[in-house]
Coordinates of C-alpha atoms in Angstrom, one line a residue:
Chain A
M1 CA -56.5 -124.6 -88.6
A2 CA -60.2 -125.5 -89.3
I3 CA -60.9 -128.2 -91.8
L4 CA -64.6 -127.9 -91.5
E5 CA -66.7 -124.9 -90.5
V6 CA -70.5 -125.1 -90.3
T7 CA -72.4 -121.8 -89.8
G8 CA -76.1 -121.5 -89.0
L9 CA -77.0 -124.8 -90.7
K10 CA -80.7 -125.4 -90.8
K11 CA -82.8 -128.4 -92.1
S12 CA -86.5 -129.0 -91.7
F13 CA -88.8 -131.8 -92.9
G14 CA -92.2 -130.4 -93.5
G15 CA -92.9 -128.4 -90.4
V16 CA -90.5 -130.4 -88.2
M17 CA -87.1 -128.7 -87.6
A18 CA -84.4 -131.4 -87.5
V19 CA -81.4 -129.0 -87.3
G20 CA -82.1 -125.5 -86.3
G21 CA -79.1 -123.3 -86.9
V22 CA -76.0 -125.3 -85.9
D23 CA -72.5 -123.8 -85.7
L24 CA -69.6 -126.2 -85.6
V25 CA -65.8 -125.9 -86.1
V26 CA -63.6 -128.9 -86.6
E27 CA -59.9 -128.4 -86.4
K28 CA -57.6 -130.4 -88.7
G29 CA -56.3 -133.7 -87.2
G30 CA -58.8 -133.6 -84.3
M31 CA -61.3 -136.2 -83.0
Y32 CA -64.7 -134.6 -82.6
G33 CA -67.8 -136.2 -81.1
V34 CA -71.4 -135.2 -81.5
I35 CA -73.8 -136.6 -79.0
G36 CA -77.4 -136.2 -78.1
P37 CA -80.5 -138.3 -77.5
N38 CA -82.3 -140.0 -80.4
G39 CA -83.9 -137.4 -82.7
A40 CA -81.5 -134.7 -81.6
G41 CA -80.5 -134.1 -85.2
K42 CA -77.0 -135.7 -85.3
S43 CA -77.6 -137.8 -88.4
T44 CA -79.4 -135.0 -90.2
L45 CA -76.5 -132.7 -89.4
F46 CA -74.1 -135.3 -91.0
N47 CA -76.4 -135.7 -94.0
A48 CA -76.5 -131.9 -94.5
I49 CA -72.8 -131.5 -94.1
S50 CA -72.0 -134.3 -96.6
G51 CA -74.5 -133.2 -99.2
F52 CA -76.9 -136.1 -98.7
Y53 CA -79.6 -133.6 -97.8
P54 CA -79.7 -130.0 -99.2
C55 CA -79.5 -127.4 -96.4
D56 CA -82.4 -125.0 -95.9
A57 CA -80.0 -122.3 -94.7
G58 CA -76.5 -121.9 -93.5
R59 CA -73.0 -122.6 -94.9
V60 CA -70.6 -125.5 -94.9
V61 CA -67.0 -124.7 -95.6
F62 CA -64.6 -127.6 -96.1
K63 CA -60.8 -127.1 -96.5
G64 CA -61.5 -123.4 -97.1
Q65 CA -64.1 -124.0 -99.9
D66 CA -67.8 -123.4 -99.6
I67 CA -69.4 -126.9 -100.3
T68 CA -73.0 -125.9 -99.4
G69 CA -75.3 -127.5 -102.0
L70 CA -72.6 -129.6 -103.7
S71 CA -73.4 -133.2 -104.6
P72 CA -72.0 -136.0 -102.4
D73 CA -69.6 -137.2 -105.2
R74 CA -68.0 -133.8 -105.5
I75 CA -67.6 -133.5 -101.7
V76 CA -66.1 -137.0 -101.5
K77 CA -63.6 -136.1 -104.2
M78 CA -62.6 -133.1 -102.1
G79 CA -61.6 -135.4 -99.3
M80 CA -64.6 -136.0 -97.1
G81 CA -65.8 -139.6 -96.5
R82 CA -68.7 -140.8 -94.4
S83 CA -70.4 -143.8 -92.9
F84 CA -74.1 -144.1 -92.2
Q85 CA -76.1 -145.1 -89.1
V86 CA -77.7 -147.9 -91.2
T87 CA -74.8 -149.3 -93.0
K88 CA -74.5 -148.6 -96.7
I89 CA -72.5 -151.2 -98.5
F90 CA -72.9 -153.1 -101.8
P91 CA -74.6 -156.3 -100.5
K92 CA -74.4 -158.5 -103.6
L93 CA -70.8 -157.8 -104.3
T94 CA -68.1 -159.6 -102.4
V95 CA -66.2 -157.9 -99.6
Y96 CA -63.2 -157.6 -101.9
E97 CA -65.3 -156.0 -104.7
N98 CA -66.7 -153.5 -102.2
I99 CA -63.3 -152.2 -101.4
H100 CA -61.8 -152.9 -104.9
S101 CA -64.5 -150.7 -106.6
T102 CA -63.7 -147.8 -104.2
V103 CA -60.0 -148.1 -104.6
L104 CA -60.3 -148.3 -108.4
F105 CA -62.4 -145.3 -108.5
T106 CA -60.3 -143.3 -106.1
E107 CA -57.2 -144.2 -108.2
G108 CA -58.9 -142.7 -111.3
C109 CA -59.6 -146.0 -113.1
G110 CA -63.4 -145.7 -112.8
W111 CA -63.9 -144.9 -116.5
S112 CA -61.7 -147.6 -117.8
M113 CA -63.9 -149.9 -120.0
L114 CA -61.6 -152.4 -121.7
S115 CA -59.0 -153.2 -119.0
S116 CA -59.8 -156.1 -116.6
T117 CA -60.2 -155.3 -113.0
K118 CA -58.3 -158.4 -112.0
H119 CA -54.8 -156.9 -112.0
L120 CA -55.6 -153.3 -111.1
A121 CA -55.3 -151.9 -107.6
R122 CA -54.9 -155.2 -105.9
E123 CA -52.3 -154.0 -103.4
G124 CA -54.3 -151.0 -102.3
T125 CA -57.4 -153.2 -101.9
R126 CA -55.6 -155.8 -99.8
A127 CA -54.1 -153.1 -97.6
V128 CA -57.5 -151.7 -96.8
L129 CA -58.9 -155.2 -96.2
A130 CA -56.1 -155.9 -93.8
M131 CA -56.6 -152.5 -92.0
V132 CA -60.2 -153.3 -91.3
D133 CA -59.4 -157.0 -90.6
L134 CA -61.6 -158.4 -93.3
A135 CA -58.9 -160.1 -95.5
E136 CA -60.1 -163.6 -94.5
K137 CA -63.7 -162.7 -95.6
A138 CA -62.7 -161.1 -98.9
D139 CA -64.6 -163.7 -101.0
E140 CA -67.8 -163.6 -99.0
L141 CA -70.8 -161.7 -100.2
A142 CA -71.1 -158.4 -98.2
G143 CA -74.8 -159.0 -97.6
T144 CA -74.0 -162.1 -95.6
L145 CA -71.7 -160.4 -93.1
S146 CA -72.6 -159.8 -89.4
A147 CA -73.7 -156.3 -88.3
G148 CA -70.2 -155.7 -86.9
D149 CA -68.4 -156.8 -90.0
R150 CA -70.7 -154.7 -92.1
K151 CA -69.7 -151.6 -90.1
R152 CA -66.1 -152.5 -90.5
L153 CA -66.5 -153.0 -94.2
E154 CA -68.2 -149.6 -94.5
L155 CA -65.3 -148.1 -92.6
G156 CA -63.0 -149.8 -95.1
I157 CA -65.0 -148.3 -98.0
V158 CA -64.7 -144.8 -96.4
L159 CA -60.9 -145.3 -95.8
A160 CA -60.5 -146.4 -99.4
T161 CA -61.6 -143.0 -100.6
K162 CA -58.4 -141.6 -98.9
P163 CA -60.3 -138.9 -97.0
D164 CA -58.9 -136.0 -95.0
L165 CA -62.1 -135.9 -92.9
I166 CA -64.3 -138.8 -92.0
L167 CA -67.9 -138.5 -90.7
L168 CA -68.8 -141.7 -88.8
D169 CA -72.4 -142.1 -87.8
E170 CA -72.5 -144.5 -84.8
P171 CA -69.5 -146.5 -86.0
T172 CA -69.8 -149.2 -83.4
C173 CA -73.6 -149.7 -83.5
G174 CA -74.4 -153.4 -83.6
M175 CA -70.9 -154.5 -82.7
S176 CA -69.9 -156.9 -79.9
P177 CA -67.8 -155.5 -77.0
Q178 CA -64.7 -157.0 -78.6
E179 CA -65.4 -155.6 -82.0
T180 CA -66.1 -152.2 -80.4
V181 CA -62.7 -152.2 -78.7
E182 CA -61.0 -153.1 -82.0
T183 CA -62.9 -150.5 -84.0
I184 CA -62.1 -147.8 -81.4
A185 CA -58.4 -148.8 -81.7
L186 CA -58.6 -148.7 -85.5
I187 CA -60.2 -145.2 -85.6
K188 CA -57.6 -143.9 -83.1
K189 CA -54.9 -145.3 -85.3
I190 CA -56.3 -143.7 -88.4
N191 CA -56.5 -140.4 -86.6
L192 CA -53.0 -140.6 -85.2
D193 CA -51.1 -142.3 -87.9
A194 CA -52.7 -140.9 -91.0
G195 CA -53.7 -137.6 -89.4
T196 CA -57.3 -138.0 -90.6
T197 CA -59.7 -135.8 -88.9
V198 CA -62.7 -137.6 -87.4
L199 CA -66.1 -136.4 -86.6
F200 CA -68.4 -139.0 -85.1
T201 CA -71.7 -139.6 -83.4
E202 CA -72.1 -142.3 -80.9
H203 CA -74.4 -143.5 -78.1
K204 CA -71.7 -145.4 -76.2
M205 CA -70.5 -142.8 -73.7
D206 CA -67.3 -144.7 -72.8
F207 CA -66.4 -144.6 -76.4
V208 CA -67.1 -140.9 -76.8
F209 CA -65.2 -139.8 -73.7
S210 CA -62.2 -142.1 -74.5
M211 CA -62.0 -140.9 -78.1
A212 CA -63.1 -137.3 -78.5
S213 CA -60.9 -134.3 -77.9
Y214 CA -63.9 -132.1 -78.3
I215 CA -67.6 -132.9 -77.9
T216 CA -70.7 -131.1 -79.1
V217 CA -74.0 -131.9 -77.4
M218 CA -77.2 -131.5 -79.5
N219 CA -80.9 -131.6 -78.5
F220 CA -84.0 -130.8 -80.6
G221 CA -81.8 -129.8 -83.5
L222 CA -79.7 -127.3 -81.5
V223 CA -76.3 -127.3 -80.0
I224 CA -76.8 -126.9 -76.3
A225 CA -73.2 -127.4 -75.1
S226 CA -69.7 -127.9 -76.5
G227 CA -66.2 -128.3 -75.2
D228 CA -63.6 -130.8 -74.1
P229 CA -64.8 -134.0 -72.4
E230 CA -64.2 -132.6 -68.9
T231 CA -66.3 -129.5 -69.6
I232 CA -69.1 -131.6 -71.0
R233 CA -69.0 -134.0 -68.0
N234 CA -69.7 -131.0 -65.8
D235 CA -72.1 -129.1 -68.0
P236 CA -75.6 -129.1 -66.3
R237 CA -77.4 -128.8 -69.7
A238 CA -75.6 -131.8 -71.2
L239 CA -76.1 -133.7 -68.0
D240 CA -79.8 -132.8 -68.0
V241 CA -80.6 -133.9 -71.6
Y242 CA -78.3 -136.8 -72.1
L243 CA -75.8 -137.8 -69.5
G244 CA -78.3 -137.4 -66.7
E245 CA -80.4 -140.2 -68.2
G246 CA -77.7 -142.7 -67.2
Chain B
M1 CA -64.9 -171.0 -106.9
E2 CA -65.2 -170.2 -110.6
L3 CA -64.5 -172.5 -113.6
S4 CA -60.8 -172.5 -114.4
S5 CA -59.8 -170.6 -117.5
K6 CA -58.8 -173.8 -119.2
W7 CA -62.3 -175.3 -118.9
K8 CA -63.8 -172.0 -120.0
A9 CA -61.7 -172.0 -123.1
L10 CA -62.6 -175.6 -123.8
A11 CA -66.3 -174.9 -123.3
G12 CA -66.0 -171.8 -125.6
L13 CA -64.3 -173.8 -128.3
I14 CA -67.0 -176.5 -128.2
A15 CA -69.7 -173.9 -128.3
L16 CA -68.1 -172.1 -131.3
S17 CA -67.8 -175.5 -133.2
V18 CA -71.4 -176.3 -132.5
L19 CA -72.5 -172.8 -133.7
A20 CA -70.4 -173.2 -136.8
V21 CA -71.9 -176.5 -138.0
L22 CA -75.4 -175.8 -136.6
P23 CA -77.0 -174.1 -139.7
F24 CA -75.7 -176.8 -142.1
Y25 CA -77.0 -179.5 -139.8
L26 CA -80.4 -177.7 -139.5
Q27 CA -80.7 -177.2 -143.2
E28 CA -79.8 -180.8 -144.0
R29 CA -81.8 -182.4 -141.2
Y30 CA -84.8 -180.0 -141.1
S31 CA -85.5 -177.0 -143.2
Q32 CA -84.6 -173.4 -143.9
Y33 CA -87.1 -172.4 -141.2
E34 CA -84.9 -173.8 -138.5
V35 CA -81.9 -171.9 -139.8
Y36 CA -84.1 -168.8 -139.7
L37 CA -85.0 -169.6 -136.2
A38 CA -81.4 -170.1 -135.2
T39 CA -80.6 -166.6 -136.7
K40 CA -83.5 -165.1 -134.9
I41 CA -82.1 -166.5 -131.6
V42 CA -78.7 -165.0 -132.3
V43 CA -80.3 -161.6 -132.9
W44 CA -82.4 -161.7 -129.7
V45 CA -79.3 -162.9 -127.8
L46 CA -77.5 -159.7 -128.7
F47 CA -80.5 -157.6 -127.9
A48 CA -81.1 -159.3 -124.5
M49 CA -77.4 -159.1 -123.6
S50 CA -77.2 -155.4 -124.6
F51 CA -80.3 -154.6 -122.5
N52 CA -78.8 -156.5 -119.6
L53 CA -76.0 -154.0 -119.3
V54 CA -78.7 -151.6 -118.1
L55 CA -80.9 -153.9 -116.0
G56 CA -78.7 -156.7 -114.7
Y57 CA -75.5 -154.6 -114.2
G58 CA -76.8 -151.0 -113.8
G59 CA -80.1 -151.9 -112.0
M60 CA -82.1 -149.6 -114.3
M61 CA -85.5 -151.0 -115.2
S62 CA -85.8 -149.6 -118.8
F63 CA -89.1 -150.4 -120.3
G64 CA -88.3 -148.8 -123.6
H65 CA -85.4 -150.6 -125.2
A66 CA -87.5 -151.5 -128.2
A67 CA -87.1 -147.9 -129.2
F68 CA -83.3 -148.4 -129.8
F69 CA -83.8 -151.8 -131.4
G70 CA -86.5 -150.5 -133.7
A71 CA -85.0 -147.1 -134.4
A72 CA -81.7 -148.6 -135.7
A73 CA -83.7 -151.1 -137.8
Y74 CA -85.9 -148.3 -139.3
T75 CA -82.9 -145.9 -139.8
C76 CA -81.0 -148.5 -141.7
A77 CA -84.0 -149.6 -143.8
L78 CA -85.1 -146.0 -144.5
L79 CA -81.6 -144.9 -145.5
M80 CA -81.5 -147.7 -148.0
V81 CA -85.1 -147.5 -149.3
R82 CA -85.8 -143.7 -149.1
G83 CA -82.2 -142.4 -149.2
K84 CA -80.9 -145.0 -151.7
W85 CA -77.8 -145.3 -149.5
P86 CA -75.6 -148.3 -150.1
G87 CA -75.7 -151.1 -147.5
I88 CA -72.4 -150.5 -145.6
P89 CA -72.8 -146.9 -144.6
A90 CA -76.5 -147.4 -143.7
Y91 CA -75.5 -150.4 -141.5
L92 CA -72.7 -148.3 -139.8
V93 CA -74.8 -145.2 -139.2
A94 CA -77.9 -146.9 -137.7
P95 CA -76.5 -148.0 -134.3
F96 CA -75.2 -144.5 -133.8
V97 CA -78.7 -143.2 -134.3
A98 CA -79.9 -145.6 -131.7
A99 CA -77.1 -144.4 -129.4
L100 CA -78.1 -140.8 -130.0
I101 CA -81.7 -141.6 -129.1
G102 CA -80.4 -143.4 -126.1
L103 CA -78.5 -140.3 -125.1
I104 CA -81.7 -138.2 -125.3
V105 CA -83.9 -140.7 -123.5
G106 CA -81.2 -141.5 -121.0
Y107 CA -80.5 -137.8 -120.3
F108 CA -83.9 -137.3 -118.9
S109 CA -84.5 -140.8 -117.4
V110 CA -81.3 -141.3 -115.3
R111 CA -82.3 -138.2 -113.3
I112 CA -85.5 -139.9 -112.1
T113 CA -85.4 -141.5 -108.7
G114 CA -87.3 -144.8 -108.4
A115 CA -87.6 -147.8 -110.7
F116 CA -91.2 -147.3 -111.4
Y117 CA -90.8 -143.7 -112.7
F118 CA -87.7 -144.7 -114.7
A119 CA -89.7 -147.6 -116.3
T120 CA -92.6 -145.2 -117.1
L121 CA -90.5 -142.5 -118.6
T122 CA -88.5 -144.9 -120.8
L123 CA -91.8 -146.6 -121.9
S124 CA -93.2 -143.2 -122.7
F125 CA -90.3 -142.3 -125.0
S126 CA -90.5 -145.7 -126.6
M127 CA -94.2 -145.4 -127.3
L128 CA -93.7 -141.9 -128.6
L129 CA -91.4 -143.3 -131.2
Y130 CA -93.8 -146.1 -132.0
I131 CA -96.6 -143.6 -132.6
L132 CA -94.3 -141.4 -134.8
V133 CA -93.4 -144.4 -137.0
F134 CA -97.0 -145.6 -137.0
K135 CA -98.5 -142.3 -138.0
W136 CA -95.9 -140.8 -140.3
R137 CA -97.0 -142.9 -143.2
S138 CA -95.5 -140.7 -145.9
F139 CA -92.0 -141.3 -144.6
T140 CA -92.1 -144.5 -142.6
F141 CA -94.8 -146.4 -144.5
G142 CA -96.8 -146.4 -141.3
D143 CA -98.6 -149.6 -140.5
D144 CA -97.9 -151.0 -143.9
G145 CA -94.3 -151.4 -142.8
I146 CA -91.3 -151.5 -145.1
Q147 CA -91.3 -154.4 -147.5
G148 CA -88.5 -155.7 -149.7
I149 CA -85.6 -153.9 -147.9
P150 CA -82.5 -154.2 -150.2
V151 CA -80.3 -156.2 -147.8
P152 CA -76.8 -156.5 -149.3
D153 CA -76.4 -159.6 -151.5
L154 CA -73.8 -161.2 -149.3
I155 CA -76.2 -161.6 -146.4
S156 CA -79.5 -161.7 -148.4
T157 CA -81.9 -164.3 -147.2
Q158 CA -83.6 -164.8 -150.6
E159 CA -82.1 -168.2 -151.3
S160 CA -80.7 -169.3 -147.9
Y161 CA -80.5 -168.0 -144.4
I162 CA -77.0 -169.4 -143.9
N163 CA -75.0 -166.3 -144.9
C164 CA -77.3 -164.1 -142.8
Y165 CA -76.8 -166.5 -139.9
F166 CA -73.0 -166.3 -140.0
F167 CA -73.1 -162.5 -140.4
A168 CA -75.4 -162.2 -137.4
L169 CA -73.3 -164.7 -135.4
I170 CA -70.0 -163.0 -136.1
V171 CA -71.4 -159.5 -135.3
T172 CA -73.1 -160.9 -132.1
L173 CA -69.9 -162.7 -130.9
V174 CA -67.8 -159.6 -131.4
C175 CA -70.4 -157.5 -129.5
I176 CA -70.7 -160.1 -126.7
Y177 CA -66.9 -160.0 -126.4
I178 CA -66.9 -156.2 -126.1
L179 CA -69.8 -156.4 -123.6
W180 CA -67.8 -159.0 -121.6
R181 CA -64.8 -156.7 -121.5
I182 CA -67.0 -153.8 -120.4
V183 CA -68.7 -155.7 -117.5
N184 CA -65.3 -157.0 -116.3
S185 CA -63.7 -153.6 -116.4
P186 CA -63.6 -151.0 -113.6
F187 CA -66.5 -149.3 -115.4
G188 CA -68.5 -152.5 -115.1
L189 CA -67.7 -152.9 -111.4
I190 CA -68.7 -149.3 -110.7
L191 CA -71.9 -149.9 -112.6
R192 CA -72.7 -152.8 -110.3
T193 CA -72.2 -150.6 -107.3
L194 CA -74.9 -148.3 -108.7
R195 CA -77.2 -151.3 -108.9
E196 CA -76.5 -152.2 -105.3
D197 CA -76.7 -148.9 -103.6
P198 CA -76.5 -145.6 -105.6
D199 CA -76.2 -143.6 -102.4
R200 CA -73.1 -145.4 -101.3
A201 CA -71.7 -145.2 -104.8
A202 CA -72.1 -141.4 -104.7
F203 CA -70.3 -141.5 -101.4
I204 CA -67.3 -143.2 -102.9
G205 CA -67.2 -140.3 -105.4
V206 CA -69.2 -141.7 -108.3
N207 CA -71.3 -139.3 -110.4
V208 CA -74.2 -141.7 -110.5
N209 CA -76.2 -140.0 -113.3
R210 CA -73.2 -139.8 -115.6
Y211 CA -72.3 -143.5 -115.2
R212 CA -75.9 -144.5 -115.7
L213 CA -76.2 -142.3 -118.8
V214 CA -73.0 -143.8 -120.4
A215 CA -74.2 -147.3 -119.7
F216 CA -77.6 -146.5 -121.2
V217 CA -76.0 -145.1 -124.4
I218 CA -73.7 -148.1 -124.7
S219 CA -76.7 -150.4 -124.3
A220 CA -78.7 -148.5 -126.8
F221 CA -75.9 -148.7 -129.3
F222 CA -75.6 -152.5 -129.0
S223 CA -79.4 -152.8 -129.1
G224 CA -79.3 -150.8 -132.3
I225 CA -76.8 -153.3 -133.8
A226 CA -79.3 -156.1 -132.8
G227 CA -82.0 -154.1 -134.6
V228 CA -80.0 -153.9 -137.8
L229 CA -79.4 -157.6 -137.7
Y230 CA -83.1 -158.2 -137.2
M231 CA -83.8 -156.0 -140.3
S232 CA -81.3 -158.0 -142.3
L233 CA -83.0 -161.3 -141.3
E234 CA -86.5 -160.2 -141.9
A235 CA -85.9 -157.9 -144.9
S236 CA -89.1 -156.2 -143.9
L237 CA -90.2 -154.1 -140.9
A238 CA -93.4 -153.3 -139.2
P239 CA -93.9 -150.7 -136.4
D240 CA -94.7 -153.6 -134.0
I241 CA -91.0 -153.9 -133.2
L242 CA -91.1 -150.5 -131.5
F243 CA -94.2 -151.5 -129.4
W244 CA -93.9 -151.9 -125.7
S245 CA -94.3 -155.7 -125.9
S246 CA -90.8 -155.9 -127.5
S247 CA -89.3 -154.1 -124.5
G248 CA -91.3 -156.5 -122.3
E249 CA -90.0 -159.6 -124.1
V250 CA -86.4 -158.5 -123.6
I251 CA -86.9 -158.0 -119.9
L252 CA -88.4 -161.4 -119.6
M253 CA -85.4 -162.9 -121.4
G254 CA -83.2 -161.5 -118.7
L255 CA -85.5 -162.8 -116.0
V256 CA -85.8 -166.3 -117.5
G257 CA -82.1 -166.7 -118.2
G258 CA -80.7 -164.9 -115.1
M259 CA -79.8 -161.2 -115.3
H260 CA -77.0 -161.4 -112.8
V261 CA -75.0 -163.9 -114.8
F262 CA -73.3 -162.6 -118.0
L263 CA -74.7 -165.3 -120.3
G264 CA -78.1 -165.5 -118.5
P265 CA -80.0 -163.3 -121.0
A266 CA -78.5 -165.4 -123.9
V267 CA -80.0 -168.5 -122.4
G268 CA -83.3 -166.6 -121.7
A269 CA -83.5 -165.4 -125.3
T270 CA -82.9 -168.9 -126.6
I271 CA -85.6 -170.3 -124.4
M272 CA -88.1 -167.6 -125.2
V273 CA -87.6 -167.7 -129.0
L274 CA -87.9 -171.5 -129.0
L275 CA -90.9 -171.5 -126.7
N276 CA -92.6 -168.9 -128.9
S277 CA -91.9 -170.9 -132.0
L278 CA -93.0 -174.2 -130.4
L279 CA -96.1 -172.9 -128.8
T280 CA -97.3 -171.0 -131.8
S281 CA -97.2 -174.2 -133.9
Y282 CA -99.6 -175.8 -131.5
T283 CA -101.9 -173.0 -130.3
Q284 CA -103.0 -169.5 -131.1
N285 CA -103.1 -168.8 -127.4
W286 CA -99.3 -169.2 -127.0
G287 CA -99.2 -166.0 -124.8
M288 CA -101.2 -167.8 -122.1
F289 CA -98.8 -170.8 -122.1
L290 CA -95.9 -168.5 -122.2
G291 CA -97.3 -166.6 -119.2
I292 CA -97.7 -169.8 -117.2
T293 CA -94.2 -170.9 -118.0
L294 CA -92.9 -167.5 -116.9
I295 CA -94.8 -167.6 -113.7
L296 CA -93.3 -171.0 -112.9
I297 CA -89.8 -169.8 -113.8
V298 CA -90.1 -166.7 -111.6
L299 CA -91.5 -168.7 -108.7
F300 CA -89.1 -171.5 -108.8
F301 CA -86.0 -169.9 -110.5
P302 CA -86.1 -166.3 -109.2
E303 CA -82.4 -165.9 -110.2
G304 CA -83.2 -167.3 -113.7
V305 CA -82.1 -170.6 -115.2
L306 CA -78.4 -169.8 -115.4
G307 CA -78.5 -168.0 -112.0
V308 CA -79.8 -171.1 -110.3
L309 CA -77.4 -173.4 -112.1
R310 CA -74.5 -171.1 -111.0
E311 CA -75.7 -171.1 -107.4
K312 CA -75.9 -174.9 -107.4
Y313 CA -72.4 -175.2 -109.0
L314 CA -71.0 -172.8 -106.4
A315 CA -72.6 -174.7 -103.5
V316 CA -71.2 -178.0 -104.7
A317 CA -67.8 -176.5 -105.3
K318 CA -67.8 -175.0 -101.7
K319 CA -68.8 -178.3 -100.2
R320 CA -66.0 -180.1 -102.0
S321 CA -63.5 -177.5 -100.8
L322 CA -64.4 -178.1 -97.2

C-alpha cells in the first residue's frame, strides 16, 4: 500500500527547471533512497513534497489525501516529518528544549499558556534524547554542537513529531565514520521497529545500497532510473550519471 | 546552573520590601519628583517587558508598539473626558482596545517575511494612528493634547504620587507574573522556537503565523495596560506618546537590559529612564549622550546588561562544578 504518491511534480526557479515532472511511489514501511549528483533536484523534490516550496505542477498524495499546496505544519500534523540538508534546529535553545518543544507540541500542549513546561512531557523527551544518543548533552546549547550531533538532534526533532513517513535529506552529511554507522543503525531501527517509512537522499553510496530497498536516480530534475539496489547497480544510465563517476 | 528557587524567593522578597518602602524614603529624603520618577520607571518596566514578549521571545522586530501604549492611554482618557465614563470601566476597556488594534496590525504584519518589512509595516500602522490623533482635533484635542484627565481620586497625583506608585506597582507586578507564566509555559517555549527558526518550527507542526499573532495581541494588551498607567501618572496626554520615538525607546530598553533574559527589559527601562532624567538635568542635548551610551552598551554588552551578567554567572558556576 502506497503511503506517498507523487505524480508529475514540477518546480522551476525563474527559467531554471529544478524538478521536471517526477513520478514517485513510496510503499508503507519501506526504505527508499533518492540519489543523483549535486543539482539533480533531490532537495527541491523533498521541499516540494513537504510543502516547503509550492509545486508548479503535479500532485502529491500522502496517506490517500491530496496534500499538494498544503502548508508544512498541516503536512507534519498528518504524519510526515523531515530533516534538511543544512540542519534546521533551534540553536539558542538547549538540546533538551529542542526536543521538549516538539514533544510538547506533538502531545497537544502547545497552546497551554499558564502551565509550566517543567513537569510536562519529560518522559517522552528523555526517550527521544536517549534514542538519538544525546541525553548526556541535554543541557548544552544546540548551536554549540558538532555537525554530527546537530544532524542527530534534527533527527530527534523529526522523530518527536511521531511521523509515519520521514524525509531525510543527507542524514549523515558532516558525520564521522563512527557517527555514520550509528546513525544508519538508528534509521534502520526506526524503520524496522516502529514501521516508519523512510525516504532519504544521500551521497554515501555504501549507505544507500546497504539501506534502501528501492532507489530512484535523478539527474537534471528528472527520474532517469528506479528499481531495487541490484537493478540500479546494473543500470547503464545510473552508472553513467552518478555511479560511473566513482 | 540556575539560581536555586530558595535564593530566588529570597531575592524576590528583598526586592518587594525595597519597592514597598522606596516611595516613602524618596519622599522623605528627596522630593515628590523622585516618587514620580520611580512610578515612571514602573510604567516603562511594564511596557518594555510586554514588548519583549514580541521581540525577545518571538523574534519579531515591531517598530510600532507605541500604538498600543498610546491607543489604550487615549482610549481611557477619551472615555472619561468625552464619554464621561467612570474610571473603572474606562480602565478595564482600554487595554482590550489596544489588543484589538494589536489584532488588526498583527493580522497583516505576521504574514510578512523579513524583519525589515515587519518593522516597516508596524511602524506605518503606528504612525497612521499618530497622524489620526494629531489631526482629529475635534475628537482627540490634536496637538493640544488632553489636559486634566479625571484620574480616580484613589490614585490621583494631585497631592502625592505615592498612591499612583503603589497602584502602578501592583498592576505591573501582577502583569509581570502573568508574563512570567506565559514565557515559561509550552506556549512560551514554542514562541522561542519561532524566534530561532520559523521554518523548523513549521516542520514540527506549528502554525507560525497564528502563534505570532497571539503573542502580538497579548503583548499589545499588556502594553495597553502600561499606557493606562502612564495616563494615570501624567493625568495629561499628548500625541507624542504615539510617535515612533516611543517605539524606538522601548526597543532600546530591551537592548540595554538584555532581551533574552526575562527581567532584562526591566533593567533596561530603569537605566534609560534614569539616564534620561539625569542627562536632561545637565544638558539639552541629552539625546547625544544617550546615543553614545547606547553605542557603548551595544558594542561591549551585546546581550544587554543582564544578559552579560547572566553569562558571567553561568561561566563561574560551570567552572565551580568542574
